[in-house]
Structure formats: C-alpha cells, structure tokens
Short mmCIF file of C-alpha atoms in Angstrom, two decimals:
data_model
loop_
_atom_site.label_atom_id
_atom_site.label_comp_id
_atom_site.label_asym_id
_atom_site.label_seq_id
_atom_site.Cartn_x
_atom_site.Cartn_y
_atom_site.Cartn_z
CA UNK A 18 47.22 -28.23 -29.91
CA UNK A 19 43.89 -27.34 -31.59
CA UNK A 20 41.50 -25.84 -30.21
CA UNK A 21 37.94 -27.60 -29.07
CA UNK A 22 34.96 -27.49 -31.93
CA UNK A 23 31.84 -25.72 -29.86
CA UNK A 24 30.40 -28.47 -30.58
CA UNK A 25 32.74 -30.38 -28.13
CA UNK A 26 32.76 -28.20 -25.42
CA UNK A 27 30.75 -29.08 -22.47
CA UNK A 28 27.80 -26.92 -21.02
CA UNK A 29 27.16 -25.18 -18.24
CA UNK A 30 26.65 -26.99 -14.91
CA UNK A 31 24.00 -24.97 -13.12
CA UNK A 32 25.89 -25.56 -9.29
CA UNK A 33 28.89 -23.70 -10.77
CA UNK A 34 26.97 -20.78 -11.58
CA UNK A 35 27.70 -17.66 -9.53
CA UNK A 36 25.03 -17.21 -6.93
CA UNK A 37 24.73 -13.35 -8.64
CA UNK A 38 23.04 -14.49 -11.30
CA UNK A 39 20.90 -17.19 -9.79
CA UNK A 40 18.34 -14.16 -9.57
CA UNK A 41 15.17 -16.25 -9.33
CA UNK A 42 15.86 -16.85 -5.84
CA UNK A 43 16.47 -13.23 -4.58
CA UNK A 44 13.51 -11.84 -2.91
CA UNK A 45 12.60 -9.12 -5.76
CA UNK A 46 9.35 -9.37 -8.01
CA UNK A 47 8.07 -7.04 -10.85
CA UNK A 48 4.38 -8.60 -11.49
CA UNK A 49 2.92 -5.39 -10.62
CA UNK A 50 3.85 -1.94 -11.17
CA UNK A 51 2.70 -0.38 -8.27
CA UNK A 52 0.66 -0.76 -4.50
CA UNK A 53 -2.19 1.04 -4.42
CA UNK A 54 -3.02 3.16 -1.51
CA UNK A 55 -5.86 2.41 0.64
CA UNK A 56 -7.04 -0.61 -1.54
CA UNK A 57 -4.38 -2.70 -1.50
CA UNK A 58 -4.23 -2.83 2.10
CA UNK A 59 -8.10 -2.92 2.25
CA UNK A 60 -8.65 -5.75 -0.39
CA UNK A 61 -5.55 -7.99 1.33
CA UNK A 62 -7.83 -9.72 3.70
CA UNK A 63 -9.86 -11.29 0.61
CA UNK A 64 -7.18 -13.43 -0.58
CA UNK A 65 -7.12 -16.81 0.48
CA UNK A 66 -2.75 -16.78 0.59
CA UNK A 67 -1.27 -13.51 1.20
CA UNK A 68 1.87 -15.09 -1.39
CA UNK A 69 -1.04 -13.78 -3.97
CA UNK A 70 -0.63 -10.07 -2.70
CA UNK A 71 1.02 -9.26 -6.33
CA UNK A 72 -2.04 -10.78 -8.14
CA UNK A 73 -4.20 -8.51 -6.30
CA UNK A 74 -1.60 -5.36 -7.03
CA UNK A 75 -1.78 -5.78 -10.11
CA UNK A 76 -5.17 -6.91 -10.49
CA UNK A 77 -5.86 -3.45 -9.45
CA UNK A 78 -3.09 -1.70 -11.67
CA UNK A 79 -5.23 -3.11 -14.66
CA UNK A 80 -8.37 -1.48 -13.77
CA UNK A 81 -6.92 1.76 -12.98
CA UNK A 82 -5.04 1.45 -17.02
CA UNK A 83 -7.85 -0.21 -18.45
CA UNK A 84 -11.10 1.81 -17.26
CA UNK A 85 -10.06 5.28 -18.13
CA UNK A 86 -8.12 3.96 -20.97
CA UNK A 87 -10.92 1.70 -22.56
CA UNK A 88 -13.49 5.03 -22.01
CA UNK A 89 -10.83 7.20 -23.86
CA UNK A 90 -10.84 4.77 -26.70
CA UNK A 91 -14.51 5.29 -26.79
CA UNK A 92 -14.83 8.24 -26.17
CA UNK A 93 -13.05 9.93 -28.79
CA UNK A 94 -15.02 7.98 -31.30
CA UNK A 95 -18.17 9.23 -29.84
CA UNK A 96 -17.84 12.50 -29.76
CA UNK A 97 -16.65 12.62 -33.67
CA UNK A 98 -13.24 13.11 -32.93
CA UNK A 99 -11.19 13.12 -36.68
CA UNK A 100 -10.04 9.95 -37.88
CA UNK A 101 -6.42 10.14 -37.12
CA UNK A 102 -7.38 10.73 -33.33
CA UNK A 103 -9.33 8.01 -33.03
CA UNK A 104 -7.33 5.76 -34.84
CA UNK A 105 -3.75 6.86 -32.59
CA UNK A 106 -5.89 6.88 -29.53
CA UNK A 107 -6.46 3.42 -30.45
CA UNK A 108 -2.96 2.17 -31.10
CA UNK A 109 -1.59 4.16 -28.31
CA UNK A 110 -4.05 1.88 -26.00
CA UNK A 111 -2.72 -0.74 -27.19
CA UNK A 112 0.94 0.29 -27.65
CA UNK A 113 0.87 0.43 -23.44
CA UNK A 114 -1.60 -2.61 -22.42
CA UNK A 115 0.99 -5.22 -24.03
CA UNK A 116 4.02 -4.00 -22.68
CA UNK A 117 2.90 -3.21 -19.06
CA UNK A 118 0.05 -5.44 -18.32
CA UNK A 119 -0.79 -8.37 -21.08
CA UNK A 120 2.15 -11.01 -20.12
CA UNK A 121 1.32 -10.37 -16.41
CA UNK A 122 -2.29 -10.61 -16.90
CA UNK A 123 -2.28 -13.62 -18.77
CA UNK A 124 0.31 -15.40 -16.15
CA UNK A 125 -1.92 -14.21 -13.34
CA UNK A 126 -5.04 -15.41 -14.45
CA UNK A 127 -3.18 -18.75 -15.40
CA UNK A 128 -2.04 -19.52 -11.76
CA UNK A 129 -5.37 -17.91 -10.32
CA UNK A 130 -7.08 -20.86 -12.59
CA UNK A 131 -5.15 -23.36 -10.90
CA UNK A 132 -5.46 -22.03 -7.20
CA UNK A 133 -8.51 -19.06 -6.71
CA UNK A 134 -6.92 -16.56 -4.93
CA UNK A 135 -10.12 -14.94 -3.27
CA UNK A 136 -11.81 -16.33 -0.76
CA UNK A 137 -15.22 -15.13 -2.58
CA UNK A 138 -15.83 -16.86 -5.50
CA UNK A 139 -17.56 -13.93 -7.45
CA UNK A 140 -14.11 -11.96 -6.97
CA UNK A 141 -12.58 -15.20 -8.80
CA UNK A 142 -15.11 -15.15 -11.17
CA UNK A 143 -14.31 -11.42 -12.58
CA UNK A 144 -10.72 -12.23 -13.57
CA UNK A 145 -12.41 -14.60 -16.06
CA UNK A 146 -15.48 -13.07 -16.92
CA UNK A 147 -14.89 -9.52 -16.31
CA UNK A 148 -10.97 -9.21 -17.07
CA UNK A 149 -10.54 -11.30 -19.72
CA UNK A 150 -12.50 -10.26 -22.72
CA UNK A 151 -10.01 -6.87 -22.15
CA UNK A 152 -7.22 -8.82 -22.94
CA UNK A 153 -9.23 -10.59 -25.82
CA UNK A 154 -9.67 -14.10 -23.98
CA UNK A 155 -13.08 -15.06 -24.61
CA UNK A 156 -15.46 -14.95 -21.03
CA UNK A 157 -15.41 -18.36 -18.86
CA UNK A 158 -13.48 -20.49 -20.96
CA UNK A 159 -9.81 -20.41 -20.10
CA UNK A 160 -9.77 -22.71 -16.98
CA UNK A 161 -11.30 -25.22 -19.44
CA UNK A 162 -9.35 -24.69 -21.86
CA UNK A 163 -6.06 -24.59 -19.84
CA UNK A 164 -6.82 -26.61 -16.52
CA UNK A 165 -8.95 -28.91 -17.79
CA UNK A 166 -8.01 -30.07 -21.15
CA UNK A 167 -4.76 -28.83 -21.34
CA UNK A 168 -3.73 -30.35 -18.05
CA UNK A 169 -5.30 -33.65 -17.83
CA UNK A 170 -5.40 -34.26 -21.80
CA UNK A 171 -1.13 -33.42 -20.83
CA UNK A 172 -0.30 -32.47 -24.84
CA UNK A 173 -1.80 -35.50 -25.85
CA UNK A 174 -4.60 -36.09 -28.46
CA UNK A 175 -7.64 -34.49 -27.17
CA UNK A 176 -6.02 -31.77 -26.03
CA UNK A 177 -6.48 -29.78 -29.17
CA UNK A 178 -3.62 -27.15 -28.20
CA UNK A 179 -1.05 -30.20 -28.29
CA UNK A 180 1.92 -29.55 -30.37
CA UNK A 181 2.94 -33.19 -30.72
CA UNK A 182 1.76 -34.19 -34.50
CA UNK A 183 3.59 -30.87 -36.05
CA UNK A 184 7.14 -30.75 -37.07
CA UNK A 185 8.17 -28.17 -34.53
CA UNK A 186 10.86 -26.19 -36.14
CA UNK A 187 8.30 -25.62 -38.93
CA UNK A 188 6.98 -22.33 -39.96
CA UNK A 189 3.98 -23.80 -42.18
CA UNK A 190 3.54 -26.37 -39.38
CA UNK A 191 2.89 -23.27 -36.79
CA UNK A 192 0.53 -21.83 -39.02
CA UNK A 193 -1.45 -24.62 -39.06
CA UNK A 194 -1.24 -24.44 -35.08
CA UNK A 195 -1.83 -20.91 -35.23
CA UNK A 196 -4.96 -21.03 -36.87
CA UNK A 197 -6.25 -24.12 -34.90
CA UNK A 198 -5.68 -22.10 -31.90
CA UNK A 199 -6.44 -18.50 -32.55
CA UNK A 200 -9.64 -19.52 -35.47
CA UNK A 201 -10.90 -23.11 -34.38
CA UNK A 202 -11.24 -23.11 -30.92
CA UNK A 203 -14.79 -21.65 -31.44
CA UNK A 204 -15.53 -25.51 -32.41
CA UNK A 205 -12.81 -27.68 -31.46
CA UNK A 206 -13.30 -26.80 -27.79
CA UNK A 207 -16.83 -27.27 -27.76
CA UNK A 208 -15.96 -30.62 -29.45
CA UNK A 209 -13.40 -31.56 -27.07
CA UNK A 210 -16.22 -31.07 -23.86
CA UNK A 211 -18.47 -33.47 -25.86
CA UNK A 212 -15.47 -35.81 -27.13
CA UNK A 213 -14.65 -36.24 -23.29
CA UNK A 214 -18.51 -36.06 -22.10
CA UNK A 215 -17.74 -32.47 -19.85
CA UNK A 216 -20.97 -31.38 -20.07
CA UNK A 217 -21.76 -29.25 -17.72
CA UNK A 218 -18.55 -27.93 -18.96
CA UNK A 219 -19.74 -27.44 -22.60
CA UNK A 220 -22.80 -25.36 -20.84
CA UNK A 221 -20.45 -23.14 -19.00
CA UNK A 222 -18.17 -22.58 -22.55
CA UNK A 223 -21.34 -21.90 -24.53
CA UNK A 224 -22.63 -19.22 -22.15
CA UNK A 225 -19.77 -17.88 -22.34
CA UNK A 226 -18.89 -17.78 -26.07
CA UNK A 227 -22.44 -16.45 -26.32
CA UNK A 228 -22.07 -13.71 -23.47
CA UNK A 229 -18.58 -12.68 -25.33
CA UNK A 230 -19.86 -12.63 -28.94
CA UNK A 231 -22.94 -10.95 -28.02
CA UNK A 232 -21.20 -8.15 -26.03
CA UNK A 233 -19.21 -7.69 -28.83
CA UNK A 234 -21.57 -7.43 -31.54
CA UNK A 235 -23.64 -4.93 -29.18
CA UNK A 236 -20.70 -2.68 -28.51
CA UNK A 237 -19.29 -3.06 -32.28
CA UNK A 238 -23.05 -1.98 -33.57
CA UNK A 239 -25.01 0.33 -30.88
CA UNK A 240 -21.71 1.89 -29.87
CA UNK A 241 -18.47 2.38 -32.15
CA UNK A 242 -17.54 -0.45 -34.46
CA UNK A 243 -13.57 1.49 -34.44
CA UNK A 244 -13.44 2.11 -30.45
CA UNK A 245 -14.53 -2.30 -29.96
CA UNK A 246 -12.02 -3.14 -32.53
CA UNK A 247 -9.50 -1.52 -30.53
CA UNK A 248 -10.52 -2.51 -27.13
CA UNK A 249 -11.41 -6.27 -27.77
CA UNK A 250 -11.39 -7.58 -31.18
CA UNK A 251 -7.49 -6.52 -32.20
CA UNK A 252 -6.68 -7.98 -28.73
CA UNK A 253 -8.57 -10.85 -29.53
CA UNK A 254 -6.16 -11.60 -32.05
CA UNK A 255 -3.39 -10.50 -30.66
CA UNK A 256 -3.59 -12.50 -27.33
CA UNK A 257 -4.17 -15.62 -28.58
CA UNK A 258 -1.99 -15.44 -31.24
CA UNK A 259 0.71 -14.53 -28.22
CA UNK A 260 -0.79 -17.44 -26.38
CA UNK A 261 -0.94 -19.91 -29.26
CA UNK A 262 3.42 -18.73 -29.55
CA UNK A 263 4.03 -19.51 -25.67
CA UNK A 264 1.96 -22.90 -25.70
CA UNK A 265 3.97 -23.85 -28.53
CA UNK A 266 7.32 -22.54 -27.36
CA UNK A 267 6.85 -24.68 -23.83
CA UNK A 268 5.76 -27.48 -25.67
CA UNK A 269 8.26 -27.34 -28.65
CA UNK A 270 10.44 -30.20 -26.88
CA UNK A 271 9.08 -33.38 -26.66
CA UNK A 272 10.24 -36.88 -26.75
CA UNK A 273 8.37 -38.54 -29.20
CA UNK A 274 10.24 -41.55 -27.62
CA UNK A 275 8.76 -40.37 -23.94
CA UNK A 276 5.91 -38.11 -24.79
CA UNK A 277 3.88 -39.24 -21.59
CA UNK A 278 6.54 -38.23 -19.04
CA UNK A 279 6.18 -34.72 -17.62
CA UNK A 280 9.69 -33.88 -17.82
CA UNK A 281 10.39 -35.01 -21.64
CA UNK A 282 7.26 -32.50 -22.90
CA UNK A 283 7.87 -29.32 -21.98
CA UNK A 284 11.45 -27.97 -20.49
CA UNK A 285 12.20 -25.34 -17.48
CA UNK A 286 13.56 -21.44 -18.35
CA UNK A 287 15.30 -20.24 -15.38
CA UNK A 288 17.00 -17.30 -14.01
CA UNK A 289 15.13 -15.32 -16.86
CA UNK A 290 13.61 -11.37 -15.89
CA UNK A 291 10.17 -13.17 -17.61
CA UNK A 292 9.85 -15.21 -14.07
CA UNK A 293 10.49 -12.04 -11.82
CA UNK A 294 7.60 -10.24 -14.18
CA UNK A 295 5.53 -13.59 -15.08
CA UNK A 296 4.96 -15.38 -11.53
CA UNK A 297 7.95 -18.14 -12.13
CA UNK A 298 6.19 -19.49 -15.57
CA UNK A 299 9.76 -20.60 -16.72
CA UNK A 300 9.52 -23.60 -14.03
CA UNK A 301 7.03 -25.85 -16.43
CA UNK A 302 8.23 -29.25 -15.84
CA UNK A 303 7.22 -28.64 -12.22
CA UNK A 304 4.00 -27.37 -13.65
CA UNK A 305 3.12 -30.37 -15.36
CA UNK A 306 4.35 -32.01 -12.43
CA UNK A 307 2.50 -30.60 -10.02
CA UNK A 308 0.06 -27.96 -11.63
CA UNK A 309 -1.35 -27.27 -7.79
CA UNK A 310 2.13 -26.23 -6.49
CA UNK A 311 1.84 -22.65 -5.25
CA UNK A 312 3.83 -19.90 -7.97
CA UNK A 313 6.15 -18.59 -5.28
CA UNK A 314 7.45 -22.14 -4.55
CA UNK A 315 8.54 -23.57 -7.76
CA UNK A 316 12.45 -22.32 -7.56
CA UNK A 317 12.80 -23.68 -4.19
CA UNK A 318 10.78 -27.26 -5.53
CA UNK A 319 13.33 -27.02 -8.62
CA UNK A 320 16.39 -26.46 -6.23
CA UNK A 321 15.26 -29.68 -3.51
CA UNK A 322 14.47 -31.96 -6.73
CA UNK A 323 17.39 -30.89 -9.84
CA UNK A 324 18.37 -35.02 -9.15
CA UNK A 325 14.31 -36.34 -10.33
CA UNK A 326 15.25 -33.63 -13.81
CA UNK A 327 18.48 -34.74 -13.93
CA UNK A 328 17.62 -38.44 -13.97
CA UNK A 329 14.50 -37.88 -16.35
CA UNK A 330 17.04 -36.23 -19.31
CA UNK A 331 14.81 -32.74 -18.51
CA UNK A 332 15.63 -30.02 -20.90
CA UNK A 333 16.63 -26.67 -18.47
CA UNK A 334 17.96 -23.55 -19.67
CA UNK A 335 19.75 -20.48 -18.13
CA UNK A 336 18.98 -16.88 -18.74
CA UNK A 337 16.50 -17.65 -21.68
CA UNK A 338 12.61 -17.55 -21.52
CA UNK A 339 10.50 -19.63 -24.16
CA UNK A 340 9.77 -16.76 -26.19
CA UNK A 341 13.43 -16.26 -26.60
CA UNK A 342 14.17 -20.01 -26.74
CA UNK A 343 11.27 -20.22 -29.08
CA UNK A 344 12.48 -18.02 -31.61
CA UNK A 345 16.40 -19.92 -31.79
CA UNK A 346 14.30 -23.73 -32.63
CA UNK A 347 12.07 -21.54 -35.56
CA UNK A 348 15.44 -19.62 -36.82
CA UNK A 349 17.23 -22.99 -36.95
CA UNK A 350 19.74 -21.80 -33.97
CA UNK A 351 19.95 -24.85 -31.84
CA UNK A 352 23.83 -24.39 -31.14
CA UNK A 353 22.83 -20.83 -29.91
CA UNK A 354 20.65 -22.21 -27.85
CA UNK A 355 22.49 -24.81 -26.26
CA UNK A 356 24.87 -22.33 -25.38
CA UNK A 357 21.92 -21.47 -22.51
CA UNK A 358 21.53 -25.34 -21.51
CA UNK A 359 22.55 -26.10 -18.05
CA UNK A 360 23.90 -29.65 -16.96
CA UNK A 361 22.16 -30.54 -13.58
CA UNK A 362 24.14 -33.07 -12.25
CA UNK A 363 28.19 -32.93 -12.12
CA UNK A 364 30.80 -31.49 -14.17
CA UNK A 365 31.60 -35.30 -14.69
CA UNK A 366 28.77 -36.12 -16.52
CA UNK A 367 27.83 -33.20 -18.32
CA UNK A 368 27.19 -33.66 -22.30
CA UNK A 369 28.25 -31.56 -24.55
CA UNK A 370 27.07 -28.78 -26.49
CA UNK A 371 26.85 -31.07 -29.54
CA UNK A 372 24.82 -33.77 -27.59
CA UNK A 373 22.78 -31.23 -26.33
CA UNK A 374 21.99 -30.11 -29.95
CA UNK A 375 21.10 -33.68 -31.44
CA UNK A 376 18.85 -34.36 -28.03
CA UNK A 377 16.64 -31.27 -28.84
CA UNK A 378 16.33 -31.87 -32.61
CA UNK A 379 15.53 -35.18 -31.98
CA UNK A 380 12.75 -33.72 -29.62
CA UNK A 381 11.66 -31.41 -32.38
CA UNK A 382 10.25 -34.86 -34.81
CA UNK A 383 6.25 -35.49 -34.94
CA UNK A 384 5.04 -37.85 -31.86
CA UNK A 385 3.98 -41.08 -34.04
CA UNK A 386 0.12 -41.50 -33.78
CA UNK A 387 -0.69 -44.25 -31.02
CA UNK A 388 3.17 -43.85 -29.22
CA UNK A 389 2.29 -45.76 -25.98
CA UNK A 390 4.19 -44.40 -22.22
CA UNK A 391 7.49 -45.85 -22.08
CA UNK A 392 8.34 -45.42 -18.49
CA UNK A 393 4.60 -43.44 -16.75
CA UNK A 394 3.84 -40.25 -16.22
CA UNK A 395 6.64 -39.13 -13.76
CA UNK A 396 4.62 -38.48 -10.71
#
C-alpha cells in the first residue's frame, strides 16, 4: 500500500494536542525582564487593573535601559570621542533595545491604547508622548493610527494600513506597503482624519508630528546630528518598518470572498513564546472581535469560543507567530506552513493539509474594489 501524499494527510486537531505544549495557558510570562525594587511595589497602586502589573515592570525596565543608554549615546559624541566609538556606541544601543525591549514595548503600548492602564491620565499620556519617539513612533499618533482607523476602518479602504488591494505573497507588492507605511503616513494619516471628518483628531496628530519633528531637528542640529540618528531617527525606520511587517503578516489572510468578517481577515498564532513575551498578540481574531477584551483573557476567550472560529472557517496556527508565519506566505512555503494549522473542531471533520493550502492561497488574492459583506461583521 502506498503511502499518503502530505498533501492528503490531515492536520492537527488542536484538542488532541498534549496539554505540555498548550503553554499559553500556564501561568508564566516574560513581558518584562525584571521587578524593580521599591518602585514596582510603590507605582502598583496607579494602575487601574493590577493584570497590567507587567506593563508597569517593564515600563520601568525601559527607562532604566533607555536613560543611561540614550545619555551614553550622547555623550560620547559630545565629548569628541573618535569616530569608531561613537559610531559602536551607537549600534551597540541599538543591538540591545530591539532584542530586549522593542517587541514588548510596542505590544504594551498597543494594549495600553486600547485600555489606559493608569488611573492618571498624564501617566497614560507618557507611554505615547514620552516613550514612543525612543522607539521611533512618532509622539500622539499611534492610538489614531491603530485604535481609531485601524480598528473601526477594520482593513478596509480608509484605513490606509489595509493590506487588502496588494497581492500578498508579493515582494514588490510589500514594498509598495512598506513605503506607504513607513514614508506616507506623514500625509495619508492626516488625510484619513479629514477623509473621515476626525478633527479634533487631525489637531492632536499635527501637534504631535510637529512636537516630534521639531525635537528632532533641535537635537539633530544644537546637539549631535550622529548621537539623534542613533537614538530616534534609525529607530524611526526601523520600528515602523517592523510594524509595517507585523500589520501585514496579521493581515496577510483575508477572504476576499468575506473580507468584512472578523475571523476571515486576520488569523490567531497560538502556543507561540511571542505571546508569553508579547501580551497574547497571537490571539487577533479575538482582537478584531473584541479589541476591549483585557490581554490576559484572550486564551481563556479562545478556549470557551474555538466552536464561533470553527464555524467562521478561522485560520489558527500552532507553535508559529506571524513573523514566522509571515516569512513561509513571502518564501512561497504554504505546505510548511500548514504543517502548523490546527483543525478546531473534530478529528472527523478536519481538512487536509492540501485543503488547508488552497484555502490560504486563495486568501492571499487582492480584495476586488467595492466587495460588499457577505454574511456581517461577526459580532
């Protein structure tokens, strides 16, 4: 008898996976590195849900990386240091802020976005003001850009970080998303608050823009032009080229059949060290679902509602985060991939590995201009 194409083997059903390696819901977390004495204890009475007690850990891991390191930076350029120093001074900055702190950061200040964690609202206000021109996000304008047109624009037209016109296993067709996302957004998102009559919205961007480029030039002028590329402008481009990759990679399934529902635009990444380190970001179906749903509860949610993704045709994978999965659609590895699919329902009726494969290139085609909802936006 000959043996089964991989193609024709079935996939993994996700209720006959050892409990071992279901390992996002074990008790351990790795957002932070480190409690800080005295402070962290101190500054717990601010938050507003004590489930944000790692946002405020590491919140306070940053500063204690990013002051002294940001002065060093600085610092060595001031005081006439040779050029090799100041340039490996530089890199070595950087070398350590995007392993230990930039996912975390950026995963922290999403979820913060959605639900403040402080109960002052000038505390709330530094993560996006203060914080994020360190990590090269420009000041005040990622809750607009992420809760509000992101979110309610869902990956559709307006939203001008949607990936549904490009051909999404397309290397040319991410560097036209690349540079819409990363060079652009100093007009398209000022467009998009007039487009959608956000006004007071547009002020708040503007201000902020202004405040960012301003600081910027000031530092880059009156202080060291080689100590602010460092610190913020080679971030600058960095992050958001990082952030423009994960928007894409959660977004790099969707229906163009179904484009509206919540569950056939994005796909869920779970059981994946990137949710221990990255505040459960792998759960994005739920996201989109329910953007207000608290970080700490979205493996239980997925556990009490695998039926509503199961019935919906949701895309979920196993051990894989979407920078991983990512990098399988762009390398034209699809069977790879499906290799990490999980079935949610029974053994019974799980597809396989070749169905899976046609589903998600199918899901990789150009939404059509004008595609109307075919069944509502799931919730």
């Amino acid at each position: 008898m000959s043996p089964l194409s991989p193609a024709s083997v079935k996939v993994k059903v996700l209720g006959k996976i050892p409990t071992s390696e279901r390992t996002d819901l074990n008790d351990f977390r790795n957002e932070y590195h480190f409690r800080t004495p005295l402070l962290s204890d101190r500054l717990s009475v601010a938050l507003k849900d004590q489930r944000d007690e790692p946002m405020l850990h590491l919140i306070l891991n940053i500063v204690e990386y990013v002051a002294p390191g940001s002065l060093l930076v600085y610092a060595v350029n001031l005081l006439g240091c040779s050029a090799l120093v100041r340039h490996v001074t530089g890199i070595a900055y950087i070398a350590l802020l995007v392993p230990l702190f930039l996912d975390r950061f950026i995963l922290m200040m999403h979820y913060s976005a959605h639900r403040s964690i402080f109960h002052n609202e000038l505390m709330n206000e530094v993560v996006v003001w203060l914080f994020a021109p360190f990590f090269g996000v420009p000041c005040g304008c990622y809750r607009l850009h992420h809760c509000i047109m992101h979110h309610i624009e869902n990956n559709h037209e307006l939203d001008i970080s949607s990936t549904e016109q490009y051909q999404r296993d397309s290397w040319p067709d991410f560097a036209r998303y690349w540079f819409g996302f990363v060079v652009l957004i100093w007009v398209e998102l000022p467009l998009y608050c007039m487009k959608s009559k956000r006004w007071e919205w547009l002020g708040k961007l503007v201000s902020g823009l202004v405040t960012y480029a301003g600081f910027l030039y000031l530092m880059a002028t009156c202080v060291s032009f080689t100590a602010t590329a460092y610190v913020f402008l080679v971030t600058y481009v960095f992050t958001m080229s990082a952030m423009a990759w994960g928007n894409w990679c959660q977004h790099v399934f969707v229906n163009p059949e179904n484009s509206h529902s919540n569950y056939q635009l994005t796909f869920n990444c779970i059981d994946t060290p990137a949710n221990k380190r990255c505040f459960n970001d792998g759960y994005h179906v739920i996201h989109h679902v329910n953007a207000r749903l608290h970080w700490s509860e979205l493996p239980e949610y997925f556990q009490k509602h695998q039926d509503k993704h199961d019935d919906n045709s949701a895309l979920t994978f196993h051990g894989i985060d979407f920078f991983e999965a990512g990098v399988l659609v762009m390398t034209k590895q699809l069977p790879k991939l499906a290799e990490y699919y999980v079935h949610l329902g029974t053994e019974e009726t799980a597809p396989t590995k070749g169905q899976i494969v046609e589903r998600m290139q199918s899901w990789l085609k150009p939404v059509p201009a004008g595609v109307q909802n075919v069944s509502g936006k799931a919730e």
